[in-house]
Amino acid sequence: MNTTFVDQLIEQKKELEEQLELINALLKKANTVLKTKNEESPVEIPFQDFPIEENYLKQTLYVINHEKRFLRKSEIAEILIAYHKDLTLEEIKKKISGALTRGKAEIPNLITFQFSSAKKDCVWGRSEWLDENKCPKKEFMYTTNDKNELTFW
């Protein structure tokens, strides 16, 4: 190889390394901004007796039991965000997913109810909240959209 070509490669490598440093700095800043938004936004603490020192499974079960209805993972995360200001909503959703998956194997009355063919259309609740047809009882019904309209079958 000629030295000019090697010199060009070395120069290009330095430029790419500089760009990579810049990208890493921007990503770090973006992550800080996302977390800061959560920390700065005033969030009301929904429950005074919330088990903040417990694991995510116990916290999630607390929310489901306190709300006394089937809940989506995103609804649970919106409540838990008030107690975990150091995490983003997406990070909390991931932790809830893991906890619920583990909990479904450990806790006999923790169930999922699939209300459509889409995998994301799933709510979490208690087996006692189902009627004889394995559908949620009216008083434990989940919401289907942002307007909080109830779905009844």
Short mmCIF file of C-alpha atoms in Angstrom, two decimals:
data_model
loop_
_atom_site.label_atom_id
_atom_site.label_comp_id
_atom_site.label_asym_id
_atom_site.label_seq_id
_atom_site.Cartn_x
_atom_site.Cartn_y
_atom_site.Cartn_z
CA MET A 1 0.00 0.00 0.00
CA ASN A 2 1.22 3.43 -0.69
CA THR A 3 1.76 5.85 2.18
CA THR A 4 -0.72 8.41 0.85
CA PHE A 5 -3.55 5.90 1.06
CA VAL A 6 -2.55 4.85 4.59
CA ASP A 7 -2.35 8.50 5.64
CA GLN A 8 -5.86 9.07 4.25
CA LEU A 9 -7.16 6.08 6.22
CA ILE A 10 -5.55 7.36 9.41
CA GLU A 11 -7.06 10.81 8.87
CA GLN A 12 -10.49 9.32 8.17
CA LYS A 13 -10.22 7.17 11.33
CA LYS A 14 -9.46 10.29 13.43
CA GLU A 15 -12.47 12.10 11.95
CA LEU A 16 -14.73 9.12 12.67
CA GLU A 17 -13.45 8.90 16.24
CA GLU A 18 -14.20 12.61 16.72
CA GLN A 19 -17.69 12.12 15.28
CA LEU A 20 -18.24 9.12 17.55
CA GLU A 21 -17.21 11.18 20.60
CA LEU A 22 -19.68 13.87 19.57
CA ILE A 23 -22.47 11.33 19.05
CA ASN A 24 -21.79 9.75 22.45
CA ALA A 25 -21.87 13.18 24.10
CA LEU A 26 -25.16 14.02 22.40
CA LEU A 27 -26.70 10.69 23.41
CA LYS A 28 -25.58 11.20 26.99
CA LYS A 29 -27.08 14.70 26.98
CA ALA A 30 -30.35 13.40 25.46
CA ASN A 31 -30.63 10.72 28.15
CA THR A 32 -29.97 13.32 30.84
CA VAL A 33 -32.66 15.57 29.36
CA LEU A 34 -35.18 12.71 29.31
CA LYS A 35 -34.49 11.85 32.92
CA THR A 36 -34.48 15.52 33.92
CA LYS A 37 -37.93 16.01 32.36
CA ASN A 38 -39.24 13.28 34.63
CA GLU A 39 -37.46 14.71 37.67
CA GLU A 40 -38.63 18.26 37.05
CA SER A 41 -42.25 17.60 36.18
CA PRO A 42 -44.45 17.85 39.24
CA VAL A 43 -45.90 14.42 39.80
CA GLU A 44 -48.50 13.82 42.46
CA ILE A 45 -47.76 10.87 44.74
CA PRO A 46 -50.91 8.73 44.37
CA PHE A 47 -50.56 6.49 47.44
CA GLN A 48 -49.17 7.46 50.83
CA ASP A 49 -48.63 3.83 51.92
CA PHE A 50 -46.92 2.76 48.69
CA PRO A 51 -44.29 -0.01 49.20
CA ILE A 52 -41.38 1.92 47.67
CA GLU A 53 -38.77 -0.31 49.33
CA GLU A 54 -40.26 -3.47 47.79
CA ASN A 55 -39.45 -4.96 44.37
CA TYR A 56 -41.30 -4.06 41.16
CA LEU A 57 -43.56 -7.10 41.37
CA LYS A 58 -44.85 -6.12 44.82
CA GLN A 59 -45.21 -2.49 43.72
CA THR A 60 -47.12 -3.55 40.60
CA LEU A 61 -49.42 -5.85 42.58
CA TYR A 62 -50.05 -3.02 45.01
CA VAL A 63 -51.17 -0.75 42.16
CA ILE A 64 -53.43 -3.42 40.61
CA ASN A 65 -55.02 -4.20 43.97
CA HIS A 66 -55.39 -0.53 44.89
CA GLU A 67 -57.00 0.40 41.56
CA LYS A 68 -59.33 -2.63 41.83
CA ARG A 69 -59.59 -3.15 38.07
CA PHE A 70 -57.70 -4.66 35.15
CA LEU A 71 -54.82 -2.40 34.12
CA ARG A 72 -52.54 -2.06 31.13
CA LYS A 73 -48.80 -2.11 31.72
CA SER A 74 -48.67 1.53 30.58
CA GLU A 75 -51.28 2.54 33.18
CA ILE A 76 -49.25 0.88 35.92
CA ALA A 77 -46.09 2.62 34.68
CA GLU A 78 -47.79 6.02 34.76
CA ILE A 79 -48.51 5.48 38.45
CA LEU A 80 -45.06 4.08 39.30
CA ILE A 81 -43.24 6.98 37.60
CA ALA A 82 -44.16 9.13 40.60
CA TYR A 83 -42.02 6.89 42.82
CA HIS A 84 -39.13 6.30 40.41
CA LYS A 85 -38.11 9.74 39.22
CA ASP A 86 -34.65 8.51 38.25
CA LEU A 87 -36.13 6.30 35.50
CA THR A 88 -37.92 7.05 32.25
CA LEU A 89 -41.40 5.72 31.54
CA GLU A 90 -39.97 3.20 29.07
CA GLU A 91 -37.50 1.90 31.66
CA ILE A 92 -40.32 1.43 34.15
CA LYS A 93 -42.44 -0.42 31.56
CA LYS A 94 -39.56 -2.86 30.99
CA LYS A 95 -39.20 -3.47 34.72
CA ILE A 96 -42.96 -4.03 35.05
CA SER A 97 -42.92 -6.48 32.15
CA GLY A 98 -40.23 -8.56 33.78
CA ALA A 99 -41.92 -8.43 37.16
CA LEU A 100 -45.34 -9.43 35.79
CA THR A 101 -43.90 -12.29 33.76
CA ARG A 102 -42.14 -13.60 36.86
CA GLY A 103 -45.19 -12.95 38.99
CA LYS A 104 -47.55 -14.82 36.71
CA ALA A 105 -45.60 -18.02 37.46
CA GLU A 106 -45.40 -17.29 41.21
CA ILE A 107 -48.83 -15.87 42.01
CA PRO A 108 -51.79 -18.10 41.10
CA ASN A 109 -54.45 -15.39 40.89
CA LEU A 110 -52.39 -12.93 38.78
CA ILE A 111 -53.69 -13.17 35.23
CA THR A 112 -53.61 -11.46 31.87
CA PHE A 113 -56.75 -10.87 29.86
CA GLN A 114 -56.36 -10.52 26.10
CA PHE A 115 -59.20 -8.32 24.80
CA SER A 116 -58.28 -8.48 21.11
CA SER A 117 -56.03 -10.47 18.81
CA ALA A 118 -53.24 -7.87 19.17
CA LYS A 119 -50.61 -8.93 21.68
CA LYS A 120 -50.43 -5.40 23.11
CA ASP A 121 -54.15 -5.48 23.94
CA CYS A 122 -53.58 -7.18 27.24
CA VAL A 123 -54.54 -6.14 30.76
CA TRP A 124 -53.42 -7.47 34.13
CA GLY A 125 -55.61 -8.28 37.07
CA ARG A 126 -56.88 -10.98 39.41
CA SER A 127 -58.59 -14.21 38.48
CA GLU A 128 -61.44 -13.40 40.92
CA TRP A 129 -62.30 -10.43 38.72
CA LEU A 130 -63.49 -12.71 35.89
CA ASP A 131 -67.06 -13.94 35.52
CA GLU A 132 -68.13 -17.49 34.70
CA ASN A 133 -67.45 -16.79 30.98
CA LYS A 134 -63.84 -15.77 31.77
CA CYS A 135 -64.57 -12.11 30.95
CA PRO A 136 -63.91 -9.21 33.35
CA LYS A 137 -66.79 -8.42 35.66
CA LYS A 138 -68.30 -4.99 35.14
CA GLU A 139 -66.83 -3.51 38.34
CA PHE A 140 -63.28 -4.57 37.38
CA MET A 141 -63.46 -3.60 33.71
CA TYR A 142 -60.42 -2.12 31.98
CA THR A 143 -60.47 1.05 29.88
CA THR A 144 -59.93 0.87 26.14
CA ASN A 145 -58.71 4.34 25.20
CA ASP A 146 -57.53 7.69 26.53
CA LYS A 147 -61.09 8.91 27.02
CA ASN A 148 -61.51 6.20 29.67
CA GLU A 149 -64.58 4.80 27.97
CA LEU A 150 -65.38 1.39 29.38
CA THR A 151 -65.76 -1.66 27.22
CA PHE A 152 -68.56 -4.02 28.11
CA TRP A 153 -69.31 -7.27 26.31
#
